[in-house]
PDB file of C-alpha atoms in Angstrom:
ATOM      1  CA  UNK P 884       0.000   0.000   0.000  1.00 83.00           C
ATOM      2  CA  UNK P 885       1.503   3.433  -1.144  1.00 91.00           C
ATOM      3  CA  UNK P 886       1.667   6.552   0.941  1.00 94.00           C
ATOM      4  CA  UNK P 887       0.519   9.723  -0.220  1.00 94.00           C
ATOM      5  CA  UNK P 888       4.051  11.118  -1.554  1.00 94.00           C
ATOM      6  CA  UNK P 889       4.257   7.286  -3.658  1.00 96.00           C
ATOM      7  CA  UNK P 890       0.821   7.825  -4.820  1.00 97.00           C
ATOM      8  CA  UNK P 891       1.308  11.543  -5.914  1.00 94.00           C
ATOM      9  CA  UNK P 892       4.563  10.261  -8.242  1.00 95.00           C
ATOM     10  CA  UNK P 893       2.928   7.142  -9.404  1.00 96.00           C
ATOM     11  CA  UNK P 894      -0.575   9.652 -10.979  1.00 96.00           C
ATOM     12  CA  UNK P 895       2.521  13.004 -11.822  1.00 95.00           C
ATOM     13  CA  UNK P 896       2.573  11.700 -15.300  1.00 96.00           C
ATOM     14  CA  UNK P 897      -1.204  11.489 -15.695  1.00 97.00           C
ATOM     15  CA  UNK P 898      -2.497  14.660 -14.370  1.00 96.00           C
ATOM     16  CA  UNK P 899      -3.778  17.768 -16.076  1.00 93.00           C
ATOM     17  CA  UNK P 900      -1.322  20.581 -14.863  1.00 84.00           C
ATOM     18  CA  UNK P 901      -4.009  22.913 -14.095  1.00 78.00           C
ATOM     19  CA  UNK P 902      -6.245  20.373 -11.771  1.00 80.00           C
ATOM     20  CA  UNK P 903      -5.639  21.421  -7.615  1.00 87.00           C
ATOM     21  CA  UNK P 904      -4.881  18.413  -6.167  1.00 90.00           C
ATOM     22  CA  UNK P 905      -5.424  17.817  -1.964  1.00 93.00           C
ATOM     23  CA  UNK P 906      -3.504  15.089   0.207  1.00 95.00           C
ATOM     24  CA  UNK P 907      -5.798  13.628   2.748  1.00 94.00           C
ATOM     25  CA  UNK P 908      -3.282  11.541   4.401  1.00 94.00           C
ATOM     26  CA  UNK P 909      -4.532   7.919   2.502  1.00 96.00           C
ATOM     27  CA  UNK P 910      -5.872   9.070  -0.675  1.00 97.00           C
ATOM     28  CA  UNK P 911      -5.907  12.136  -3.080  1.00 97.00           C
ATOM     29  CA  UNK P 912      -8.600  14.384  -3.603  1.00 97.00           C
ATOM     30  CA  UNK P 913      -9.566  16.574  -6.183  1.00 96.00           C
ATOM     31  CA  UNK P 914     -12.105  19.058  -6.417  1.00 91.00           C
ATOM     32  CA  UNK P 915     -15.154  18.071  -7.584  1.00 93.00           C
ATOM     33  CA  UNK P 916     -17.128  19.659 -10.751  1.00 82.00           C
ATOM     34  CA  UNK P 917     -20.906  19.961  -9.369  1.00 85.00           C
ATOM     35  CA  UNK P 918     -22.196  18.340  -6.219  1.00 93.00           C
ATOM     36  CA  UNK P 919     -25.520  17.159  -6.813  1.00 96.00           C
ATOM     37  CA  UNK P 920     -27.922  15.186  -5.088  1.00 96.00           C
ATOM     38  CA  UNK P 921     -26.881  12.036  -6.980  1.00 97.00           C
ATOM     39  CA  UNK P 922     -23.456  12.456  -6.318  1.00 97.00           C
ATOM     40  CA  UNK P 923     -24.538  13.373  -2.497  1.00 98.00           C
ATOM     41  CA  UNK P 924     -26.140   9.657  -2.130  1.00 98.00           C
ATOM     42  CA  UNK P 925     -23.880   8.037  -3.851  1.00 98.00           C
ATOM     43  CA  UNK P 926     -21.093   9.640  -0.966  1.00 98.00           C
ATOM     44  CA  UNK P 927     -23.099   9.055   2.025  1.00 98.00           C
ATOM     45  CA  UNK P 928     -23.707   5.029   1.310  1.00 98.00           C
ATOM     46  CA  UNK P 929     -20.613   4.041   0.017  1.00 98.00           C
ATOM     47  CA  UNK P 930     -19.017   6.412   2.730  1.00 98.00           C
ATOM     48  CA  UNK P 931     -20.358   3.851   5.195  1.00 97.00           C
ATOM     49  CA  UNK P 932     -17.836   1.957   6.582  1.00 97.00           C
ATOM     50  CA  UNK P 933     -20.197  -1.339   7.284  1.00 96.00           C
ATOM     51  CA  UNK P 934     -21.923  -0.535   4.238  1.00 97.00           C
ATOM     52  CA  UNK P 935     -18.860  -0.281   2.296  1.00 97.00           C
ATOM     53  CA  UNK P 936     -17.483  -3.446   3.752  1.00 97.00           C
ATOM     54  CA  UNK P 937     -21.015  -5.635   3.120  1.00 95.00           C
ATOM     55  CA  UNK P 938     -20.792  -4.383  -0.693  1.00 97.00           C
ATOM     56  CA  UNK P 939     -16.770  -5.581  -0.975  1.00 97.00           C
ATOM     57  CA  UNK P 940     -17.615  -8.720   0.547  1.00 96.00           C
ATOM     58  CA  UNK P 941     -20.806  -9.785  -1.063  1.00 95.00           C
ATOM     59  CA  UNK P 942     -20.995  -7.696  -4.677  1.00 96.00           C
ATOM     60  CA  UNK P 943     -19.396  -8.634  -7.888  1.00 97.00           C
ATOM     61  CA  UNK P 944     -17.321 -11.315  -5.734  1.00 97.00           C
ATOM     62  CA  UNK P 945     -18.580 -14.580  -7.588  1.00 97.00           C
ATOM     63  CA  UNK P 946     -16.587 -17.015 -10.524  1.00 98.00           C
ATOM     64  CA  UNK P 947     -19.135 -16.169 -12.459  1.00 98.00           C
ATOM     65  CA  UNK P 948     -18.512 -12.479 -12.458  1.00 98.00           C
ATOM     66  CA  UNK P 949     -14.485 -13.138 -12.626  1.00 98.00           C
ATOM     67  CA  UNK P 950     -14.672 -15.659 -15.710  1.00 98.00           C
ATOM     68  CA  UNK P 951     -16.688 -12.589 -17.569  1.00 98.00           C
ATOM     69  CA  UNK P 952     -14.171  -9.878 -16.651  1.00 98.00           C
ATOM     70  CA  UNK P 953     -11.364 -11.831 -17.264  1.00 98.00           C
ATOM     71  CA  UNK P 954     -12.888 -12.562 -20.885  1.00 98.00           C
ATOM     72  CA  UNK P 955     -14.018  -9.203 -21.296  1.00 98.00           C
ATOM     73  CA  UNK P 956     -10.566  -6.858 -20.027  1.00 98.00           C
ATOM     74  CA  UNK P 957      -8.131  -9.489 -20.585  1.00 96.00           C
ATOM     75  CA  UNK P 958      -4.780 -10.001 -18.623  1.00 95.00           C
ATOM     76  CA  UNK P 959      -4.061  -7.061 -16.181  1.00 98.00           C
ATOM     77  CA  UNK P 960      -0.457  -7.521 -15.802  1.00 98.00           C
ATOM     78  CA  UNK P 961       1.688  -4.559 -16.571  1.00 98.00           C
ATOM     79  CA  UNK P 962      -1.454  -2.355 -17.525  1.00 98.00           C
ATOM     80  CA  UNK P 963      -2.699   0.986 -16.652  1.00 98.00           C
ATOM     81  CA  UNK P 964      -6.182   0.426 -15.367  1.00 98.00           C
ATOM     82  CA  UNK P 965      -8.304   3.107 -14.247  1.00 99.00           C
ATOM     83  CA  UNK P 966     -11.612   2.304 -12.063  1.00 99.00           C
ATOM     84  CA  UNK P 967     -14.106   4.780 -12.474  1.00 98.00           C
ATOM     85  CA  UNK P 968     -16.643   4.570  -9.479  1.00 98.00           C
ATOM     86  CA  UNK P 969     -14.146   1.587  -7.798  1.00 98.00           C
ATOM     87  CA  UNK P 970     -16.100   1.737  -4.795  1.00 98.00           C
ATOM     88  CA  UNK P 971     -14.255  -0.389  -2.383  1.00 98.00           C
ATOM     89  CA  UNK P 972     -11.988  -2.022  -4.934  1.00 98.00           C
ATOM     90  CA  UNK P 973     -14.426  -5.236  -5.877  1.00 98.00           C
ATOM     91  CA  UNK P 974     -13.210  -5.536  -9.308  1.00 98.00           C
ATOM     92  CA  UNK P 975      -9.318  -6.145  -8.347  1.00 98.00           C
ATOM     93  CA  UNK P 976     -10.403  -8.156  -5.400  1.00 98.00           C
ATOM     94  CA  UNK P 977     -11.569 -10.380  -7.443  1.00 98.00           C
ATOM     95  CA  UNK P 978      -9.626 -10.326 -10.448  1.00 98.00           C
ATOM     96  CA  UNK P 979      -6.481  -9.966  -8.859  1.00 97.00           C
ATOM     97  CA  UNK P 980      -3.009  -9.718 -11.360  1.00 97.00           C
ATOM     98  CA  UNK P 981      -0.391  -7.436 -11.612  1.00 98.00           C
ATOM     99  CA  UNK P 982      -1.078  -3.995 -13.357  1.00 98.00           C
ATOM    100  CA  UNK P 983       1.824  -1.422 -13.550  1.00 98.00           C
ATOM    101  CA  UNK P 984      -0.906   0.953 -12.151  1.00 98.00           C
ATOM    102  CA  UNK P 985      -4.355   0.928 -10.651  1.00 98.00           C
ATOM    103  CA  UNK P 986      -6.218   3.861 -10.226  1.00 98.00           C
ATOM    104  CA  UNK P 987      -9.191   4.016  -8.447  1.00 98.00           C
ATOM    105  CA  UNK P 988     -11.816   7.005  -8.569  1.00 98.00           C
ATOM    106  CA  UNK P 989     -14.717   7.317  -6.295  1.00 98.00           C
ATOM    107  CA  UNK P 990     -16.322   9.936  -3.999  1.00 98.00           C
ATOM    108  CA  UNK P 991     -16.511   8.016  -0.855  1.00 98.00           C
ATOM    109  CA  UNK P 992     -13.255   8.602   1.153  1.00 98.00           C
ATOM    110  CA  UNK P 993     -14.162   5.428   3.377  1.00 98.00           C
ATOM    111  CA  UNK P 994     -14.948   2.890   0.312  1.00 98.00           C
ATOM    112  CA  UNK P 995     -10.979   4.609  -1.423  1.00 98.00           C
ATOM    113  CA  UNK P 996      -9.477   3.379   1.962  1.00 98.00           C
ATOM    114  CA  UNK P 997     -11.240  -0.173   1.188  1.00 98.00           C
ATOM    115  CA  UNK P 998      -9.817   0.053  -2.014  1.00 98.00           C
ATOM    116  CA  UNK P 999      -6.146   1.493  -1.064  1.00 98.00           C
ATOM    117  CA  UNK P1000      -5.846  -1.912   0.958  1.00 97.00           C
ATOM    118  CA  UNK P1001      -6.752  -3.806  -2.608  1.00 97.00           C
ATOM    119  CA  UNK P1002      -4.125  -1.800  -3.693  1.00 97.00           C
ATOM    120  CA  UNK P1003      -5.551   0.741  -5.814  1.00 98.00           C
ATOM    121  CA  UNK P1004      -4.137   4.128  -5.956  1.00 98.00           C
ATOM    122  CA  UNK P1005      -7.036   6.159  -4.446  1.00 98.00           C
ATOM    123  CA  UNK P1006      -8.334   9.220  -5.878  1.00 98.00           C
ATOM    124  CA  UNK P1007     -11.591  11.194  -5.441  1.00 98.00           C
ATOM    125  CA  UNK P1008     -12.479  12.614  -7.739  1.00 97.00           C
ATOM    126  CA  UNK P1009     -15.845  13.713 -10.126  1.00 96.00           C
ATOM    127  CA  UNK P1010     -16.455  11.307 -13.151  1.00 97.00           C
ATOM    128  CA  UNK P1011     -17.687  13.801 -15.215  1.00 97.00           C
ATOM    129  CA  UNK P1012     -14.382  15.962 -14.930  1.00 95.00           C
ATOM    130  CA  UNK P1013     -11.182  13.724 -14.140  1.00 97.00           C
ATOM    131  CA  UNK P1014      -8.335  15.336 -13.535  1.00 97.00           C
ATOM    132  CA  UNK P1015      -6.259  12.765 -15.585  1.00 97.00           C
ATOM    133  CA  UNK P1016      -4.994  13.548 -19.579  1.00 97.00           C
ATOM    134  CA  UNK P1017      -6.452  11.844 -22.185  1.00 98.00           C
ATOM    135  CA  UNK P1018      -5.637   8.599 -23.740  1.00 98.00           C
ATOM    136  CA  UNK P1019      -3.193   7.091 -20.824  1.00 98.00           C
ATOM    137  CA  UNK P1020      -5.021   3.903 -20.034  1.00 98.00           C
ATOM    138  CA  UNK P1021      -4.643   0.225 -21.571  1.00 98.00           C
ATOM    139  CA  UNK P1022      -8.173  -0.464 -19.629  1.00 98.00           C
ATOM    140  CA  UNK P1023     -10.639   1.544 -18.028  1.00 99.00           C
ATOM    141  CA  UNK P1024     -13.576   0.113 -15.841  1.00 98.00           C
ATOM    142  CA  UNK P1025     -17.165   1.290 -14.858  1.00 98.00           C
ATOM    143  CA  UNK P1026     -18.580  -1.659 -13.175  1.00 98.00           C
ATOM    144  CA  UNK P1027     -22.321  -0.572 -11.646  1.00 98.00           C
ATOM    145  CA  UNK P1028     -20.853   2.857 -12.027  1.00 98.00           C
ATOM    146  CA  UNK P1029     -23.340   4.206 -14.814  1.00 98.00           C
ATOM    147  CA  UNK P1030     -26.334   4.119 -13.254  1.00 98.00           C
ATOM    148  CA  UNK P1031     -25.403   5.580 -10.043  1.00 98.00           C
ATOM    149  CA  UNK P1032     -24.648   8.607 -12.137  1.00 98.00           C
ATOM    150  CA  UNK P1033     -26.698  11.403 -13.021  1.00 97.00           C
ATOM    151  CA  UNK P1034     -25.563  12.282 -16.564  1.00 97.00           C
ATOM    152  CA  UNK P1035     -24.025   8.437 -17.498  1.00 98.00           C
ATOM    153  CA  UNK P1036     -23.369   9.920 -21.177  1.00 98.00           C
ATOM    154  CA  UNK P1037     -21.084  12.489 -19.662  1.00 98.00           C
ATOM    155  CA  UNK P1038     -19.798   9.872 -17.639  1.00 98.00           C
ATOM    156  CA  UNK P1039     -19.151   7.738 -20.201  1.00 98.00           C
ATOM    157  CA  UNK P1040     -17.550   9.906 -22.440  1.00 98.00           C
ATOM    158  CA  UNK P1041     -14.911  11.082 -20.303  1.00 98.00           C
ATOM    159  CA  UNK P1042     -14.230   7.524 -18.982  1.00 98.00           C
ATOM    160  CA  UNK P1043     -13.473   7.064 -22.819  1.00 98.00           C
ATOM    161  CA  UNK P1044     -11.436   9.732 -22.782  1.00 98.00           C
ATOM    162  CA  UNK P1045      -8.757   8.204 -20.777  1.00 98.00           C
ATOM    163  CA  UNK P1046      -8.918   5.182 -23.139  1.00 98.00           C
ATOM    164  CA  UNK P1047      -5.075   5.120 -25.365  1.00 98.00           C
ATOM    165  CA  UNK P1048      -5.412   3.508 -29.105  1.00 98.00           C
ATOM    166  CA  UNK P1049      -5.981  -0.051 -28.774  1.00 98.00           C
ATOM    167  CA  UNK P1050      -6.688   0.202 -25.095  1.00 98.00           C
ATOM    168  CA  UNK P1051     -10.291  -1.019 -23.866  1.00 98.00           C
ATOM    169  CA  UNK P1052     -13.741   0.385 -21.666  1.00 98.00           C
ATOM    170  CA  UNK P1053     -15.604  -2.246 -20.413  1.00 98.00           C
ATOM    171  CA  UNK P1054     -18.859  -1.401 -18.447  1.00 98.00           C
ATOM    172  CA  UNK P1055     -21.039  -3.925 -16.864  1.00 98.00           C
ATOM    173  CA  UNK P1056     -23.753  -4.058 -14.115  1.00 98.00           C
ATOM    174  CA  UNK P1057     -25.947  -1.297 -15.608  1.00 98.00           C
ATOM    175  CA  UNK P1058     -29.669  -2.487 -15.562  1.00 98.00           C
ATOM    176  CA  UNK P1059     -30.851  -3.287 -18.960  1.00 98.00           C
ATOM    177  CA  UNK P1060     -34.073  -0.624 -19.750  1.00 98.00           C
ATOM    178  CA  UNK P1061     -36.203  -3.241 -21.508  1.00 98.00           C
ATOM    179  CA  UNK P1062     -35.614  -5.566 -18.601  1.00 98.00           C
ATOM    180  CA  UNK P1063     -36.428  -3.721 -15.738  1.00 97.00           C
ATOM    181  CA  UNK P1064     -38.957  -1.107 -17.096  1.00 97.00           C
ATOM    182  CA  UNK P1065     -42.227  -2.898 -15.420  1.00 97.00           C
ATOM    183  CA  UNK P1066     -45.355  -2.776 -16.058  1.00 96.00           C
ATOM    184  CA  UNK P1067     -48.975  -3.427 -14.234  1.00 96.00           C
ATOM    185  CA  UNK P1068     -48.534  -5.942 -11.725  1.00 96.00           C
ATOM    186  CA  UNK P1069     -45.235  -6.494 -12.496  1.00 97.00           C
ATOM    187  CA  UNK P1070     -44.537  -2.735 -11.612  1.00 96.00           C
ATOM    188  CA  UNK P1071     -46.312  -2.864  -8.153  1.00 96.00           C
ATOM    189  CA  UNK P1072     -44.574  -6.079  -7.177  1.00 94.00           C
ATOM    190  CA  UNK P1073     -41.609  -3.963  -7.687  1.00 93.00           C
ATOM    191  CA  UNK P1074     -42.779  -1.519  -5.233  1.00 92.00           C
ATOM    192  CA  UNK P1075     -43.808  -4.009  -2.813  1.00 93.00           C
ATOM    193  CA  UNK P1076     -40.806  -5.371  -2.716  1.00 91.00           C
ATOM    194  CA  UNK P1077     -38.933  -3.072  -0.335  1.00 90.00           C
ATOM    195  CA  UNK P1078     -41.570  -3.887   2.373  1.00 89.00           C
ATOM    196  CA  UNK P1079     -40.839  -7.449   2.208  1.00 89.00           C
ATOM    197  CA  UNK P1080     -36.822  -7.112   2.018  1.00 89.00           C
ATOM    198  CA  UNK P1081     -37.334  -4.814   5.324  1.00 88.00           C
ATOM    199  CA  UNK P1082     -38.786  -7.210   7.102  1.00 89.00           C
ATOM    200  CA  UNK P1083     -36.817 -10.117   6.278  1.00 88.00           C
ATOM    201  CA  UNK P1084     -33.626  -8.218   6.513  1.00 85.00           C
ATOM    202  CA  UNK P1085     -32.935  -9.204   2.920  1.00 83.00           C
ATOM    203  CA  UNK P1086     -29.123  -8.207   1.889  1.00 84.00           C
ATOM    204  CA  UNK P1087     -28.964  -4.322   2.009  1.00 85.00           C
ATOM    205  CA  UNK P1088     -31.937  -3.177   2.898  1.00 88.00           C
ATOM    206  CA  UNK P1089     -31.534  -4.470   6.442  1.00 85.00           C
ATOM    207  CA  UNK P1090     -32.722  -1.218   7.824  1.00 90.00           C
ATOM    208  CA  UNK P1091     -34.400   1.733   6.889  1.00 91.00           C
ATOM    209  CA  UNK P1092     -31.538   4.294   7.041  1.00 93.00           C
ATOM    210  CA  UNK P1093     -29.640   1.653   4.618  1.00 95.00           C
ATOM    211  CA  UNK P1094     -32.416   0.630   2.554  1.00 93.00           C
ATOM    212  CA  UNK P1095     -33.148   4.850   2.196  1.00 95.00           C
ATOM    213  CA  UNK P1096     -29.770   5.362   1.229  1.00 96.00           C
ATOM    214  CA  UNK P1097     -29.445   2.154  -1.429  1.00 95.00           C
ATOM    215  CA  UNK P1098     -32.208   3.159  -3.448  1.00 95.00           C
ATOM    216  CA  UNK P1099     -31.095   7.044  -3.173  1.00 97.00           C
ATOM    217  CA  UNK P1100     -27.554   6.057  -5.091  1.00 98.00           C
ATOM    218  CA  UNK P1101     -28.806   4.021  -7.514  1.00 97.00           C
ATOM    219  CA  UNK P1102     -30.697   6.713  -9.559  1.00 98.00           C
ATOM    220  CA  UNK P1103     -31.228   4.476 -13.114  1.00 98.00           C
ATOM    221  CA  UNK P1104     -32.393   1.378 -11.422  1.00 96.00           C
ATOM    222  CA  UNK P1105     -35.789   1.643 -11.468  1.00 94.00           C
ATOM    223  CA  UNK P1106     -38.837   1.145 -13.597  1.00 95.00           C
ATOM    224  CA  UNK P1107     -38.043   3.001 -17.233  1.00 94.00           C
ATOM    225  CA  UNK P1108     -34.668   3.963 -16.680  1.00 97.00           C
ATOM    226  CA  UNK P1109     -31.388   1.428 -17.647  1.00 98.00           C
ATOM    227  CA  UNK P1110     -29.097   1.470 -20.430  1.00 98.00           C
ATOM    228  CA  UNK P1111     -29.557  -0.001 -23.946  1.00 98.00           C
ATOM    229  CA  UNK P1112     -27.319  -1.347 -26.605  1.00 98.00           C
ATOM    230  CA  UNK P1113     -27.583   2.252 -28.741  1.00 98.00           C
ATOM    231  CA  UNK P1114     -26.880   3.978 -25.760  1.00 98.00           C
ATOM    232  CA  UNK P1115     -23.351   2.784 -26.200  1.00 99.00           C
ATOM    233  CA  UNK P1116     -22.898   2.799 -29.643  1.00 98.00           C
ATOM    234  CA  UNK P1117     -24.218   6.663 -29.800  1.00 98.00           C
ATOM    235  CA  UNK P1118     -21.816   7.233 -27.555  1.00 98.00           C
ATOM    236  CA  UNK P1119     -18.506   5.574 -27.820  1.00 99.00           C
ATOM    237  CA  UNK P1120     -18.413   4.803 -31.502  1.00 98.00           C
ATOM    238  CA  UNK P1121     -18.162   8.790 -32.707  1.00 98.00           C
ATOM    239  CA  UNK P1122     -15.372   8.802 -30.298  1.00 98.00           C
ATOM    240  CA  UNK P1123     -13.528   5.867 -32.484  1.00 98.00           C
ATOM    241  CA  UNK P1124     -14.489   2.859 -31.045  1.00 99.00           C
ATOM    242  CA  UNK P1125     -15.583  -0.453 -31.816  1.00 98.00           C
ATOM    243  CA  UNK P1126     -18.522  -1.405 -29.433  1.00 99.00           C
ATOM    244  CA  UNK P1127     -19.806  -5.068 -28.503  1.00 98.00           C
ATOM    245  CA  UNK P1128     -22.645  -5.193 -26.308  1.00 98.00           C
ATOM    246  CA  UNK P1129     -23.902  -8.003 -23.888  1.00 98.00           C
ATOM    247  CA  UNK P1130     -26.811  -8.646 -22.060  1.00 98.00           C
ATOM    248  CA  UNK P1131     -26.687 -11.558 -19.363  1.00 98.00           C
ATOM    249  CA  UNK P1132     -28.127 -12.465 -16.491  1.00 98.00           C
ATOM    250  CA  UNK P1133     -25.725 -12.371 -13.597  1.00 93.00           C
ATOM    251  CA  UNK P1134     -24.953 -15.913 -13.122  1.00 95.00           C
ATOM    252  CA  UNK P1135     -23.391 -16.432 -16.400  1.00 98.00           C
ATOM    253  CA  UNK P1136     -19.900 -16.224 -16.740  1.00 98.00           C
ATOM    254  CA  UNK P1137     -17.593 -15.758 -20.200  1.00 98.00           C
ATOM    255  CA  UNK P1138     -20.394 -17.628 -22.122  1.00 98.00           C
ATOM    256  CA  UNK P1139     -22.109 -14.003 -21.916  1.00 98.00           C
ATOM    257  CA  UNK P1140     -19.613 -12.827 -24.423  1.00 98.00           C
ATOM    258  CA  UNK P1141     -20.753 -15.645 -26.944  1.00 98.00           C
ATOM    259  CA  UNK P1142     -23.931 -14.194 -26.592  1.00 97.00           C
ATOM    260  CA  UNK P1143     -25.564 -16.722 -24.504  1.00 97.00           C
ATOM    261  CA  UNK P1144     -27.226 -14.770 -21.456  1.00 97.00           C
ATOM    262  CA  UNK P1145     -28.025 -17.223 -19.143  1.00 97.00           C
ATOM    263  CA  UNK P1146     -30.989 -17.263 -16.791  1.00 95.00           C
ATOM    264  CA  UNK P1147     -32.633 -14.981 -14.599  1.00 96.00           C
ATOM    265  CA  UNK P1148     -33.990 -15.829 -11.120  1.00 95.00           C
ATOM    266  CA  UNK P1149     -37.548 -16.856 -10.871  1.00 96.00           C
ATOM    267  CA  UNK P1150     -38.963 -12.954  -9.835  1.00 94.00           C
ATOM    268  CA  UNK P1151     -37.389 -11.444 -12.387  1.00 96.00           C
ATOM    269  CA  UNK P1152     -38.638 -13.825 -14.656  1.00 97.00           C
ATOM    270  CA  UNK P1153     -41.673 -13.337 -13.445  1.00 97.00           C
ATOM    271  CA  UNK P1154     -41.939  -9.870 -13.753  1.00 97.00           C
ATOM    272  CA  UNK P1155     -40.906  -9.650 -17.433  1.00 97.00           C
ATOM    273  CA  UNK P1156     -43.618 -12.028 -18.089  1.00 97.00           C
ATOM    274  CA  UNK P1157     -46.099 -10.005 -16.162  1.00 97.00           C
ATOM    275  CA  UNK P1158     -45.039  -6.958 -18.217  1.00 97.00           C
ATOM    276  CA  UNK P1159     -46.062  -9.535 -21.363  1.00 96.00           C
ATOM    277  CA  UNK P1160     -42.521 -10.001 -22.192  1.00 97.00           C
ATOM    278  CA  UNK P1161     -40.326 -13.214 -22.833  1.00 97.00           C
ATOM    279  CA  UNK P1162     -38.260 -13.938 -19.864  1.00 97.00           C
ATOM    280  CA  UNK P1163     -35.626 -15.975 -22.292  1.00 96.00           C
ATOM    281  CA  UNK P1164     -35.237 -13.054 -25.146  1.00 97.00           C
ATOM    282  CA  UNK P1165     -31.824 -11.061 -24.541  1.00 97.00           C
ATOM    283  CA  UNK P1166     -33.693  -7.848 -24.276  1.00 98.00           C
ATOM    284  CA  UNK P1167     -35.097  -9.246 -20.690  1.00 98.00           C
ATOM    285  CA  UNK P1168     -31.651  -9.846 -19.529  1.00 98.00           C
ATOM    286  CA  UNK P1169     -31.142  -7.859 -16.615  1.00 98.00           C
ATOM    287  CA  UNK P1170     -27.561  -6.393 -16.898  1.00 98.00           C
ATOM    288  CA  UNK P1171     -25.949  -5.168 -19.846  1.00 98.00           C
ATOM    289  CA  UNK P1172     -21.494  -5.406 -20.524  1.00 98.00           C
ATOM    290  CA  UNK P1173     -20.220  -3.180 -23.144  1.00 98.00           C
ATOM    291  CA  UNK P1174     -16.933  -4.249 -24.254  1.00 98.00           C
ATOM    292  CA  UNK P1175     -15.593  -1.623 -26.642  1.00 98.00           C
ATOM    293  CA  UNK P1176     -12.022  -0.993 -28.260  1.00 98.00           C
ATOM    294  CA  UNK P1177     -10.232   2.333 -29.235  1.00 98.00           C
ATOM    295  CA  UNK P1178      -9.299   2.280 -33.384  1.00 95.00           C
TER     296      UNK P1178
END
């Protein structure tokens, strides 16, 4: 793990030379663009520290998940990766390898010190103003970043900035519009849901501070809002890259990149088919990965 004045040499090549840059003792901070109420949330859960540790322990943790990243990024070793929205570091926890640098961008100072321990280099930062030059990075990362974003298309775009030729952005973990946008029953049951997880203590929403502050970060999860396969090929392929798109279910592992998504659990199944939708079609999968490579 890297102190401050190791940290501040390992990003010196990387920065903009106009960005102000502030040493908080374990990470580096940078000011950020426009605080929001999004970006608010999205500080206060992952700022947590129990919260912080439940999501590193249980999220994005399974051989599933690790067989699709590793299919999807490739080998880490000697790489500049950037993690945009890192969170407590769950993506190098479970990939593991042995990039030349890994930066990690968030704007919860207690998930970065989660992360730090991973052994990212921690910066907070905004994601819709990094205070990194363009075209560094061999791979860049927004794993259930997007939708905890207000403007993802900003987002996105400057997460491609940092992208050099031949270097890859994979996303992943974004709800899939068509999947989750509900309807009738199906949309109520959605609802209803939060009552039930509440009282069975059900993952995060064990409480009501946490379950409050869950759905407050995740600001595209919900009924009619997601991502979609043109959302990332409007985006990223004016900016000169080539785009694959995957949806899957979330217990699938590299098979998702042969296009086979896999299978839902039985309530999400359900609710597609009570929105008079096929549960099996790949527009019902519930995640979407974007795999895309700079010409």
């Amino acid at each position: 793990m890297m102190n401050t004045f190791q940290m501040k040499a390992a990003l010196s090549p990387y920065l903009k030379g106009t960005v102000a840059l502030k040493d908080n003792g374990q990470y580096l901070a940078f000011p950020l663009n426009q605080i929001t109420a999004g970006l608010q949330a999205n500080a206060y859960y992952f700022d947590h520290p129990e919260w912080a540790e439940e999501y590193l322990i249980y999220c994005h943790r399974s051989d599933h998940f690790k067989s699709r990243w590793q299919a999807a990024s490739g080998d880490w070793d000697d790489k500049v990766v950037v993690d945009i929205g890192c969170g407590p570091g769950n993506i190098f926890a479970t990939l593991q390898g042995n990039p030349r640098l890994l930066i990690g961008v968030d704007v919860a100072p207690n998930s970065l010190l989660f992360a730090a321990k991973q052994g990212y280099v921690p910066v907070l930062a905004d994601a819709t103003a990094l205070p990194f030059t363009s075209e560094f990075a061999d791979i860049v990362t927004l794993n259930a970043t997007l939708h905890h974003c207000d403007d993802m298309e900003t987002v996105l775009r400057e997460a491609a900035r940092l992208v050099k030729p031949g270097g890859v952005i994979v996303t992943d973990h974004d709800p899939q519009l068509s999947a989750w946008n509900y309807k009738g029953l199906a949309k109520l049951l959605w609802h209803a849901r939060l009552w039930y997880y509440r009282w069975i203590g059900h993952s995060f929403h064990k409480s009501g501070p946490q379950q409050q502050a869950a759905l407050a970060s995740e600001i595209h999860h919900k009924p009619g809002h997601g991502v979609t396969e043109q959302f990332f090929k409007n985006t990223l392929e004016p900016l000169g890259f080539t785009v694959k798109v995957f949806p899957h279910n979330h217990e699938i592992g590299a098979d998702a990149l042969k296009g086979i998504p896999g299978k839902a659990e039985f309530k999400y199944r359900l609710g597609n088919v009570l929105s008079a939708r096929n549960p099996d079609a790949a527009s019902s999968a519930l995640s979407l990965m974007c795999v895309a490579t700079k010409h």
